[in-house]
Coordinates of C-alpha atoms in Angstrom, one line a residue:
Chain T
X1 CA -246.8 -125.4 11.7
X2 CA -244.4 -122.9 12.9
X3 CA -240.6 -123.9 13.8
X4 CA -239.7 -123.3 17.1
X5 CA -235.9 -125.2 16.9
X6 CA -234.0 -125.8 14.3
X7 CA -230.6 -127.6 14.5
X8 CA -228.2 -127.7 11.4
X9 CA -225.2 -129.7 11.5
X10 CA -224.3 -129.4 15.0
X11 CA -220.7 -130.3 16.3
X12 CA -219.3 -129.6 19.8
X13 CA -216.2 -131.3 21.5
X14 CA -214.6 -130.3 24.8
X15 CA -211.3 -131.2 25.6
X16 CA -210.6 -133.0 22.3
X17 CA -213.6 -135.6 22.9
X18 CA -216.2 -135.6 20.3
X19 CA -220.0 -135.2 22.4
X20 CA -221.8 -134.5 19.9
X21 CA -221.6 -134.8 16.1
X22 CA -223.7 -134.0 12.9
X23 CA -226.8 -133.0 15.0
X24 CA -229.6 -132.1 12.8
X25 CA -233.2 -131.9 14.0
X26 CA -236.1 -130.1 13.4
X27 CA -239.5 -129.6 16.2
X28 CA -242.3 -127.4 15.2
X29 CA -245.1 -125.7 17.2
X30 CA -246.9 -128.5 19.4
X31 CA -244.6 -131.1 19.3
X32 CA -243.9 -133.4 22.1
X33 CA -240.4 -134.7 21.2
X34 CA -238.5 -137.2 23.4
X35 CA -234.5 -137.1 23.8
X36 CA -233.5 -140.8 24.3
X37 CA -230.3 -142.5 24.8
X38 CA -227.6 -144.3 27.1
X39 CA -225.6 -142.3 29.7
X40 CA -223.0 -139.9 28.4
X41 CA -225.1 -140.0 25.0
X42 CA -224.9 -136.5 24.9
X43 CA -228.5 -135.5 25.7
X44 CA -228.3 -133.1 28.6
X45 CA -224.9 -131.3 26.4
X46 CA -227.2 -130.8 23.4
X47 CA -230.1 -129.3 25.9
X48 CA -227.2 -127.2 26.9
X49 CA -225.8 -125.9 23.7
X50 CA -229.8 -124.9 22.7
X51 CA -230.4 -123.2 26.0
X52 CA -226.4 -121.1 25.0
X53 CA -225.0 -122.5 27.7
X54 CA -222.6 -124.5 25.8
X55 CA -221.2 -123.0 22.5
X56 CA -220.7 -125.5 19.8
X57 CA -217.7 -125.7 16.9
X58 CA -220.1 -125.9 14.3
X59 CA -223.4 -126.0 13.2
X60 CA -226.8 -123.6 13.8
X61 CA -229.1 -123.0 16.1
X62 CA -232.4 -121.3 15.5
X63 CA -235.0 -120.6 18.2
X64 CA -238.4 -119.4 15.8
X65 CA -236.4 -118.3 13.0
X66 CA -233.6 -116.6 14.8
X67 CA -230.0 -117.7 15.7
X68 CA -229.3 -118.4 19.0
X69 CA -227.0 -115.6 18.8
X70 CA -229.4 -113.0 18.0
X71 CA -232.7 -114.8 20.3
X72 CA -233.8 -112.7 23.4
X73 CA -237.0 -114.2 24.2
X74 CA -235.6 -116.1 26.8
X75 CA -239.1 -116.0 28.8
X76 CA -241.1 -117.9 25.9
X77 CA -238.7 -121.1 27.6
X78 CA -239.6 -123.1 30.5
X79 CA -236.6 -125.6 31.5
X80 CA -236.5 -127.7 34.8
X81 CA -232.3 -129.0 34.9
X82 CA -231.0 -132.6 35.4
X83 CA -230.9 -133.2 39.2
X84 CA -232.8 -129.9 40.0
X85 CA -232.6 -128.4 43.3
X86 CA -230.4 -131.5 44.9
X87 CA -227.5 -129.5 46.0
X88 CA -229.8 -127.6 48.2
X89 CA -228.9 -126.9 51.9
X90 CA -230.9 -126.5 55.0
X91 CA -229.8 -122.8 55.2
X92 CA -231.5 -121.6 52.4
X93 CA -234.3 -119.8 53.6
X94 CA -236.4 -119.4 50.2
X95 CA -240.1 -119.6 50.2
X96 CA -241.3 -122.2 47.6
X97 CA -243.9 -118.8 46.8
X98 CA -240.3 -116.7 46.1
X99 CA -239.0 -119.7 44.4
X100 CA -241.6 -119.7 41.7
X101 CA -241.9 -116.1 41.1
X102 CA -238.4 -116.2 40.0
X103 CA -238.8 -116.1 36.5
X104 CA -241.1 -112.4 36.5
X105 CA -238.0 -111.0 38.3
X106 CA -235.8 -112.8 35.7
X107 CA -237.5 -111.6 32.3
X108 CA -239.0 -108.3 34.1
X109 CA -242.9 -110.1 33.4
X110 CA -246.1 -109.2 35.0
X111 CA -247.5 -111.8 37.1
X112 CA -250.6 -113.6 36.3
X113 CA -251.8 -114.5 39.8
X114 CA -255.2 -116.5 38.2
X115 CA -252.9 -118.6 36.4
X116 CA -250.3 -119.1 38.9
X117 CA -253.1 -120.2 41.4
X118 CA -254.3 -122.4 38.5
X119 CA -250.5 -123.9 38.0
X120 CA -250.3 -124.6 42.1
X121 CA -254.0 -126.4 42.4
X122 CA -252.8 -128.4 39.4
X123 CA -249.0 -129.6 40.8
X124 CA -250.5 -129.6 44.3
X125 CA -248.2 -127.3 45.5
X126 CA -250.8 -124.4 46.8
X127 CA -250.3 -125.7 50.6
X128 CA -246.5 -125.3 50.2
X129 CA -246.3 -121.8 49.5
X130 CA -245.0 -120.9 52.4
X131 CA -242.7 -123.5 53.2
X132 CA -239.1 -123.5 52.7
X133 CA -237.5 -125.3 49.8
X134 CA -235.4 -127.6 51.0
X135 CA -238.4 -128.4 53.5
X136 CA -240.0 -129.7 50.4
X137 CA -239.6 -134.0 49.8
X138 CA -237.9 -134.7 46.8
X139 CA -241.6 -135.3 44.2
X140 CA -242.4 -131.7 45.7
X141 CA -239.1 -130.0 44.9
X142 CA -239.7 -131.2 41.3
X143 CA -242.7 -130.1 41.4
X144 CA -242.1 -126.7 42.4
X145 CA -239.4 -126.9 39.7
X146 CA -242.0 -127.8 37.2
X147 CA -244.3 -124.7 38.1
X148 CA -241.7 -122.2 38.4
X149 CA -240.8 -123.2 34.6
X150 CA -244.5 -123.0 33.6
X151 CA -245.3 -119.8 35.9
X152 CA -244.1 -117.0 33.3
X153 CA -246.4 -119.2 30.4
X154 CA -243.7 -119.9 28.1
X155 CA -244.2 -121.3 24.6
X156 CA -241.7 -124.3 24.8
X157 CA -240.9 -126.2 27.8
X158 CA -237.5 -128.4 28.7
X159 CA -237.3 -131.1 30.7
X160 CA -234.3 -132.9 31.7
X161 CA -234.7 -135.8 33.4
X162 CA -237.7 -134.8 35.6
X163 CA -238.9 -138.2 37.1
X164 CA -235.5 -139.4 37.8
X165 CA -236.2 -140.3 42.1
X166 CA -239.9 -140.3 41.5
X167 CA -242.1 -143.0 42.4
X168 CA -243.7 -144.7 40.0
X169 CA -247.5 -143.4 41.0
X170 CA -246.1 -139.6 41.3
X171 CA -244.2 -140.3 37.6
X172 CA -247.8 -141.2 36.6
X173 CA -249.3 -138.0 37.7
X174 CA -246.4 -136.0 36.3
X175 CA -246.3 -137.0 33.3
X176 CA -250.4 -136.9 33.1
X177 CA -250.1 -133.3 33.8
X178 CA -247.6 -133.0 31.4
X179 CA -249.9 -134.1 28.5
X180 CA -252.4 -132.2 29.8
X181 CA -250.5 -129.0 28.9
X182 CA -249.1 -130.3 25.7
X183 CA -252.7 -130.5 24.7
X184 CA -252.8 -127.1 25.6
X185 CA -250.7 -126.4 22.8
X186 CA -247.4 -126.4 24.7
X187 CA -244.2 -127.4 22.7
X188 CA -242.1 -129.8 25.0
X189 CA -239.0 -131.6 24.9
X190 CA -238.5 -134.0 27.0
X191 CA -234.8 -135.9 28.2
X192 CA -235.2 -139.4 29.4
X193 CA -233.6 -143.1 29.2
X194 CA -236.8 -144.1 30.6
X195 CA -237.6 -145.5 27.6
X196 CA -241.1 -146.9 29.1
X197 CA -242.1 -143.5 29.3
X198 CA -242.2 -142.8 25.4
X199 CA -245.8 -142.7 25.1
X200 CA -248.5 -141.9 22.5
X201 CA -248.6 -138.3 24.3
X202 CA -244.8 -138.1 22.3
X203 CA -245.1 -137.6 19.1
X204 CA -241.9 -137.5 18.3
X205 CA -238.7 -139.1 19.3
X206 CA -234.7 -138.5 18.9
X207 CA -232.5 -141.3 19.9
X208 CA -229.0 -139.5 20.6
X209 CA -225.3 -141.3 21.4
X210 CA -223.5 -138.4 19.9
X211 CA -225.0 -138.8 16.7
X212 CA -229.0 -138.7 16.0
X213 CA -229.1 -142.0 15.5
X214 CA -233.0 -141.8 15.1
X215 CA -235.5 -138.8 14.3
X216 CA -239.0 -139.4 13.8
X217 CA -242.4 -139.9 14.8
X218 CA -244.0 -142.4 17.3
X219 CA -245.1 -145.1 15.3
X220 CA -241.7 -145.3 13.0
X221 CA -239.7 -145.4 16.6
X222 CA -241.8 -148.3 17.8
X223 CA -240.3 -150.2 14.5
X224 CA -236.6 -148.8 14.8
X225 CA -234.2 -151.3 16.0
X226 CA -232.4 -149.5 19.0
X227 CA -229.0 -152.1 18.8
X228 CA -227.1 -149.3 17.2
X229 CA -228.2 -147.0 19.9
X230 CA -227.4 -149.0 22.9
X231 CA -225.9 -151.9 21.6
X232 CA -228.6 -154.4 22.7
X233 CA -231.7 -155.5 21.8
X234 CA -234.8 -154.7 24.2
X235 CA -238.2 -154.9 24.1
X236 CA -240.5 -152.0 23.9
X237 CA -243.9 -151.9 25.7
X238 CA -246.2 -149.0 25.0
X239 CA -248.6 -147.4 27.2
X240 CA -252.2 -146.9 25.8
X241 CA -253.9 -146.2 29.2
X242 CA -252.7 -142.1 29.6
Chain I
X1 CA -222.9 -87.1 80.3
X2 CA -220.2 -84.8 79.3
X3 CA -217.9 -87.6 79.1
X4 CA -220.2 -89.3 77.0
X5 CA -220.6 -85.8 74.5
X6 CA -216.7 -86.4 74.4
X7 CA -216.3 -89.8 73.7
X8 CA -218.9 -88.9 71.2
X9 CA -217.3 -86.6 69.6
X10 CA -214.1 -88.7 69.2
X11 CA -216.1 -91.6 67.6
X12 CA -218.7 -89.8 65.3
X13 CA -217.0 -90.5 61.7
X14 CA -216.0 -94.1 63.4
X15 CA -219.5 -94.5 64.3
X16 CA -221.0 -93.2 61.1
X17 CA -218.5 -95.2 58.4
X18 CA -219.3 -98.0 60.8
X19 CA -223.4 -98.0 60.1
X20 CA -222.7 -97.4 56.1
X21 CA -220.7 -100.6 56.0
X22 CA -222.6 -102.1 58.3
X23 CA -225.6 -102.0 56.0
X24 CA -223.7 -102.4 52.3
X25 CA -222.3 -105.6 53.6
X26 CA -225.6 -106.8 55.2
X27 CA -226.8 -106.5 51.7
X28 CA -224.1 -108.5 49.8
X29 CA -223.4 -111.3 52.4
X30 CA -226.7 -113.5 52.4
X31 CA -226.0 -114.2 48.6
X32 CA -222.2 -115.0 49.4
X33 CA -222.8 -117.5 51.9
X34 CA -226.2 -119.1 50.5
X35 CA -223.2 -119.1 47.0
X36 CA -220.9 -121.2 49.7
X37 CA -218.3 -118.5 49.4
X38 CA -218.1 -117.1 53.1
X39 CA -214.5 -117.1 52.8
X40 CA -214.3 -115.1 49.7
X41 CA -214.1 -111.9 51.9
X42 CA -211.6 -113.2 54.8
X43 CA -209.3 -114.3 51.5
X44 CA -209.9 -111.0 49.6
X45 CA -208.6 -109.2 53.1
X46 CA -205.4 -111.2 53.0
X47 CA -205.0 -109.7 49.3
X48 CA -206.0 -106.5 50.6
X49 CA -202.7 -106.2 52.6
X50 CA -200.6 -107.1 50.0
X51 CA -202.0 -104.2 48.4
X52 CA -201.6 -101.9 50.8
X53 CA -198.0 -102.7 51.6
X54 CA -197.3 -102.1 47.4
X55 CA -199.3 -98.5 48.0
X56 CA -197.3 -97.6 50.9
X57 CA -194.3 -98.4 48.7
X58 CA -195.4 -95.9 46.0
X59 CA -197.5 -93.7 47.9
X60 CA -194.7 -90.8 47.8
X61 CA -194.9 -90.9 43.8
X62 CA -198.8 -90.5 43.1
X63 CA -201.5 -88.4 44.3
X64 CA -204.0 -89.1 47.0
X65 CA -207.7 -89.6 45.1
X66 CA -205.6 -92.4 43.3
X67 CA -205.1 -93.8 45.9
X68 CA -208.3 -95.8 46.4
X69 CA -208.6 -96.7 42.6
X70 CA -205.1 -98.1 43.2
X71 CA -205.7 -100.3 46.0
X72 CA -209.2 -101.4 43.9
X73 CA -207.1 -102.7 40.6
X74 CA -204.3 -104.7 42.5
X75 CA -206.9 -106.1 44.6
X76 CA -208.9 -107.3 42.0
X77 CA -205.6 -108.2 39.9
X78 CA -205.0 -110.9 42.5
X79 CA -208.5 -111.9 42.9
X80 CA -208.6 -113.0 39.5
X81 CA -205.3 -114.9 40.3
X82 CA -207.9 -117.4 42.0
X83 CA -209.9 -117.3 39.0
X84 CA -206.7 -118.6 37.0
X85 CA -206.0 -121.5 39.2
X86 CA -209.2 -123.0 39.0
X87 CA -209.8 -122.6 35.1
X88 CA -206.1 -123.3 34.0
X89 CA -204.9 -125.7 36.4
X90 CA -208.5 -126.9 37.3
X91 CA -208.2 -126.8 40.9
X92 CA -211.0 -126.8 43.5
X93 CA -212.0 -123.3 44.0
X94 CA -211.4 -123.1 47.9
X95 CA -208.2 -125.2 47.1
X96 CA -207.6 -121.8 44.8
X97 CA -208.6 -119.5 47.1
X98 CA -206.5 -121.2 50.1
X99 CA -203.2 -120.8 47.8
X100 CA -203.7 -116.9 46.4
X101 CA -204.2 -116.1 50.2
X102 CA -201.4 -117.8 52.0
X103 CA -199.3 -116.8 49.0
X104 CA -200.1 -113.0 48.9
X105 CA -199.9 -113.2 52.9
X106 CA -196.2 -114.3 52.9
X107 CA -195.4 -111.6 50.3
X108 CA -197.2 -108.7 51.9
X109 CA -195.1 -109.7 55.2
X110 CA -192.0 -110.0 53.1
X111 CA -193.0 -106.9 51.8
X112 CA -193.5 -105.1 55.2
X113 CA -190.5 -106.4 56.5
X114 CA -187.9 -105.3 54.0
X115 CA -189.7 -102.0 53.9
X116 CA -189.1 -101.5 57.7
X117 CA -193.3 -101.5 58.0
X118 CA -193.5 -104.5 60.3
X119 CA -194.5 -101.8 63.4
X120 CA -197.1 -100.0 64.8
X121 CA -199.2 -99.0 61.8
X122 CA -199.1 -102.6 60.5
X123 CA -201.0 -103.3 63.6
X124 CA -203.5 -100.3 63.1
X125 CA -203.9 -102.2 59.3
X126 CA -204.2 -106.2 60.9
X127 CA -206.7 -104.6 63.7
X128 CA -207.9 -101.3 62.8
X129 CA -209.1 -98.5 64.7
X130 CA -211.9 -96.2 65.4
X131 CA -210.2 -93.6 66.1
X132 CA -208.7 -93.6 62.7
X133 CA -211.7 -93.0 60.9
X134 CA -212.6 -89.5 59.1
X135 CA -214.5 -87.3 57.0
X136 CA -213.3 -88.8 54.1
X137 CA -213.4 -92.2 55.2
X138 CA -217.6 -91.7 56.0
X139 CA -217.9 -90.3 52.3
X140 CA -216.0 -93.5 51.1
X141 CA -218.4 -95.5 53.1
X142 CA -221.7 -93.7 51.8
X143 CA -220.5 -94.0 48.4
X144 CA -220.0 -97.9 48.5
X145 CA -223.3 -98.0 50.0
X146 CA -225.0 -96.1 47.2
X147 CA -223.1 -98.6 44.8
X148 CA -224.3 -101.7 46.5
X149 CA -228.0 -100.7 46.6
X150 CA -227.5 -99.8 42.7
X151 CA -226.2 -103.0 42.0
X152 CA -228.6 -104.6 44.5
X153 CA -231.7 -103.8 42.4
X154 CA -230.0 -104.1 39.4
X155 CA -228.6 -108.0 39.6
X156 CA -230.2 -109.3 43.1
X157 CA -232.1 -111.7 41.2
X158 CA -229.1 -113.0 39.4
X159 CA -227.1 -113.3 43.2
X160 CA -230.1 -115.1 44.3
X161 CA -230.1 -117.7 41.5
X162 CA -227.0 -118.3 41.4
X163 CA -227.4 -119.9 45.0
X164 CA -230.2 -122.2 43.5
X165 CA -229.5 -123.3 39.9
X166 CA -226.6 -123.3 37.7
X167 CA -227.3 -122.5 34.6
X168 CA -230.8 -120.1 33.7
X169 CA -231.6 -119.8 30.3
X170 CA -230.8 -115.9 29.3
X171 CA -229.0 -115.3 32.2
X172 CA -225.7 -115.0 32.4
X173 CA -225.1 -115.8 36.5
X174 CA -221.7 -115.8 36.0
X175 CA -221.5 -111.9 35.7
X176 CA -224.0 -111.5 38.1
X177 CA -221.3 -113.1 40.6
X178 CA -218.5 -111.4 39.3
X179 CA -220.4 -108.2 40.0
X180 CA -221.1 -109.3 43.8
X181 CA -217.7 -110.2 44.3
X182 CA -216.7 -106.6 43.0
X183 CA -219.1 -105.1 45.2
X184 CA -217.6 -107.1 48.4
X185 CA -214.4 -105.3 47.2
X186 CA -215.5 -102.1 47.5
X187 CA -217.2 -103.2 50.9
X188 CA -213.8 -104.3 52.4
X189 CA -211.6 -101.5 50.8
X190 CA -214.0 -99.0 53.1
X191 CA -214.5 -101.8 56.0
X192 CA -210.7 -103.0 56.6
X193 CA -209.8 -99.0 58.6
X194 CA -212.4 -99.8 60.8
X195 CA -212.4 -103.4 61.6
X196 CA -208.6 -104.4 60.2
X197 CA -207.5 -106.6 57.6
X198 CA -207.9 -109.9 59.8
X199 CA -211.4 -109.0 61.4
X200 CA -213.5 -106.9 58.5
X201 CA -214.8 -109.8 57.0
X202 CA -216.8 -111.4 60.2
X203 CA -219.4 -108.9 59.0
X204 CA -220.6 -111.1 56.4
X205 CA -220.8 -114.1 58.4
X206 CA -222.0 -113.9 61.9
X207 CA -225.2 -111.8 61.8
X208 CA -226.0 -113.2 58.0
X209 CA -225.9 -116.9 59.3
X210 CA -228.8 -115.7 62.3
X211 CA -230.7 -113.6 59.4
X212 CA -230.7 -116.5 57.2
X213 CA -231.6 -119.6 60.2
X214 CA -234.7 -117.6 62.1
X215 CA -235.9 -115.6 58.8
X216 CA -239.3 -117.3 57.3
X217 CA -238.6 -116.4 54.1
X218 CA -235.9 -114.8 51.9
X219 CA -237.1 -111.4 52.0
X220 CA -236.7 -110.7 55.4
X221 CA -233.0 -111.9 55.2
X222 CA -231.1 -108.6 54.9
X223 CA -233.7 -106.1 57.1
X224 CA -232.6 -108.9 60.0
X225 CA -228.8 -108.6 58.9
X226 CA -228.9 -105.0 59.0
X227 CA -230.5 -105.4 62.1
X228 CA -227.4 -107.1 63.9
X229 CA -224.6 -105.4 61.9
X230 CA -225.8 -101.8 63.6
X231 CA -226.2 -103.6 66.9
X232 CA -222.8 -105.2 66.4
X233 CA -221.2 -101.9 65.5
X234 CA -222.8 -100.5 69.0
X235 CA -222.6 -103.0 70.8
X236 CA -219.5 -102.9 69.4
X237 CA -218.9 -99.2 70.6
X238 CA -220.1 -99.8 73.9
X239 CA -218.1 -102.7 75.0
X240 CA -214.3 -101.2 73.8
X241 CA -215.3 -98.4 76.0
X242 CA -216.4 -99.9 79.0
X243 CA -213.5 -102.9 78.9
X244 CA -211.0 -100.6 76.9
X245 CA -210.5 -103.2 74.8
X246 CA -209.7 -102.7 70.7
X247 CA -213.1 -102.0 68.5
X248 CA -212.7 -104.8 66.3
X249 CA -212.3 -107.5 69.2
X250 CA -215.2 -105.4 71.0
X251 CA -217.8 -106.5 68.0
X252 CA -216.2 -110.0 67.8
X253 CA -216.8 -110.3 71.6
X254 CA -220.4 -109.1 70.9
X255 CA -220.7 -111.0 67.7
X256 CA -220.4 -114.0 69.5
X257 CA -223.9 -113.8 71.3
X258 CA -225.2 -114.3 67.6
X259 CA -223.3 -117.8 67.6
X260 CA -225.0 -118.9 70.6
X261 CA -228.4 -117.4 68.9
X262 CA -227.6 -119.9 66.0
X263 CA -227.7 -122.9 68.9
X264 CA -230.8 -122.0 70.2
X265 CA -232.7 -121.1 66.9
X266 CA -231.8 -124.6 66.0
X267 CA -234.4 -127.2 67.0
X268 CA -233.9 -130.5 67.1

């Protein structure tokens, strides 16, 4: 299997306080990896420093084989931000239609309408084209967030907290969909502290508080004692019905 | 009607730089105030002054085409003043902004004062005039227009994200707004003779707020705000001539209709 991110030795403080240390972590083509860990663990900053937005002190990043430094193939990533679209006003006059044919003005792509009508039927957004955004509820606005990062059919896909707000029957749903396309070959990397949502869909799993304190797959996670990660004990319940 | 050919004739440059900025700045402002910066280009007028008191100082001592160029640099200079506030000292950026103006405002009227400039043509500056307007100052006008449509195609897509997301992966937003803010420069260098230092900049905020509340859809956003900057610039026109009344308070007067518009386009 092909590499699609490779981290070596990653380091980044700001402001003199250590957020992340000795990241190393490797996902290949097809791999569903999951980004756990307690609030201000550091998972949304590492996100940020593979996305560029956040330039570490030390350490590598490689995107397929090239430094981040040297990667232009923005388009081949999907990535739906922490808390996306909540500081929205009621001004903004933005179709949901413009709002997820963003990315083909962003990379300069040529629009696949089959598959865009296919993406719309799937999320259920096709009768909300033409509404405005922030007319949308809160499960449609991620949603539309979650088509718009899928609409340019790129190769790896990063979520950050997506169900954060969601009921627990739309989370269902979401995260169905979301296998669905990882069986579609889709590499996706997903940021949650929802632990319950570490299903057998993931097959891998990173628990972060600054350092990696876990890498591995599925069935070593349901054995890994996550005391040094949270500093408790809980229990683990795994879902076998998606 | 020959009264009219007359009157005409007095106002055609007036007229015509009046349509050119008109239409650059209905092409800038739905991104500045969807970006929450509305008062980017009120502050940035305030800064303007300061400049053009410094040029008047030196005016004697370099040649005229440098002039604009001039006025562009110090503008800018102070600008990024606001830009140093909020990334040294961390401060809010409207708390920055608020602090640059008031600051450069107080210099530019110390400035006038000692220079014996607190008269007349300070007035034609806070106010401006349509009468003031020439050749040059249409040419100005068309080639600010030309720039913003450039940059339009060129980074619109960046303006417009920037008003959605924060970060975009391979995009760097944060030049995108740099260059809109640049752009507004320009706008309000060629704007400020026409409408005055103190009233230029209610041309990115009263017809853009109507565009943006009764448009379906993003895309019609700047035809509509073209729309009502011409009529605000005739309308404009029309009412300083029958009330005799300054241009610039002329199109505020008019501009005001598009407040009420923003009551009734709201439903409850």
């Amino acid at each position: 299997m092909r590499s699609v991110l490779r981290i070596e030795n990653l380091f980044l403080s700001i402001d003199g306080k250590t957020l992340l240390e000795d990241i190393n972590l490797e996902i290949l083509e097809g791999d569903f990896l999951a980004i756990i860990g307690p609030n201000g663990g550091g998972k949304s900053t590492l996100i940020r420093c593979i996305l560029g937005f956040l330039k570490p002190q030390r350490g590598n990043i490689y995107l397929w084989g090239q430094s981040l430094e040297a990667f232009k193939r923005w388009d081949q990533i999907g990535y739906v931000p922490q808390r996306a679209g909540q500081d929205l006003n009621q001004f903004h006059p933005l179709s949901v239609e413009e709002f997820i044919n963003l990315p083909f003005r962003w990379y300069k792509l040529k629009k696949d309408e089959n598959y865009l009508n296919f993406l719309c039927d799937k999320f259920g957004i096709k009768e909300l084209l033409n509404k405005k955004l922030y007319q949308l509820s809160f499960g449609q606005l991620q949603r539309a967030y979650l088509v718009r990062a899928l609409s340019h059919n790129p190769k790896l896909l990063i979520l950050d907290e997506p169900s954060v707000g969601l009921d627990f029957v739309t989370q269902e749903i979401f995260y169905q969909i979301l296998s669905e396309f990882h069986r579609r070959k889709l590499t996706i990397i997903l940021i949650t502290h929802e632990t319950w949502l570490i299903t057998k869909e993931v097959n891998k799993v990173a628990c972060l508080n600054q350092k990696l304190y876990f890498h591995g797959d599925h069935e070593e996670f349901c054995s890994f004692q996550e005391k040094e990660l949270y500093g408790f004990r809980f229990h683990k319940i795994e879902h076998k019905h998606w | 009607m020959e009264a009219l050919y007359s009157y005409l004739d007095l106002f055609k440059w007036g007229l015509l730089a009046g349509v050119t900025f008109a239409l650059s700045s209905a092409i800038t402002s739905p991104f500045l105030i969807l970006q929450r910066n509305a008062l980017f280009p009120h502050a940035l007028t305030h800064l303007l002054l300061f400049s053009i008191l410094c040029l008047s100082i030196i005016e004697p001592f370099i040649p005229p085409w440098l002039q604009f160029p001039f006025l562009l640099v110090i503008t800018l200079l102070i600008a990024s003043f606001i830009h140093l506030l909020t990334a040294k000292i961390k401060l809010y950026e409207d708390t920055a902004t608020s602090l640059t103006t008031h600051l450069f405002l107080g210099l530019a009227l110390f400035l006038a004062s000692i220079t014996s400039q607190y008269n007349i043509t300070l007035l034609h500056y806070l106010f401006g005039s349509l009468m003031m307007i020439d050749f040059k100052n249409v040419l100005e006008g068309c080639l600010v227009l030309l720039a913003t449509i450039i940059f339009y195609f060129k980074y619109a897509s960046l303006w417009l994200t920037k008003s959605i997301d924060r970060e975009v992966p391979g995009l760097d937003l944060k030049k995108g707004e740099l260059l809109l803010l640049l752009v507004i420069t320009l706008q309000i260098l060629v704007g400020v003779k026409l409408m005055g230092v103190l009233l230029v900049s209610a041309f990115f905020v009263f017809g853009t707020s109507l565009a943006l509340k009764i448009s379906p859809s993003f895309k019609q956003v700047i035809p509509f705000t073209s729309v009502f900057n011409i009529m605000a610039i005739l309308g404009g026109i029309f009412l300083s001539l029958l009330l005799d009344i300054p241009f610039s308070a002329s199109v505020i007067i008019f501009m005001s209709l598009y407040v009420l518009g923003l009551f009734f386009t709201t439903r409850k």
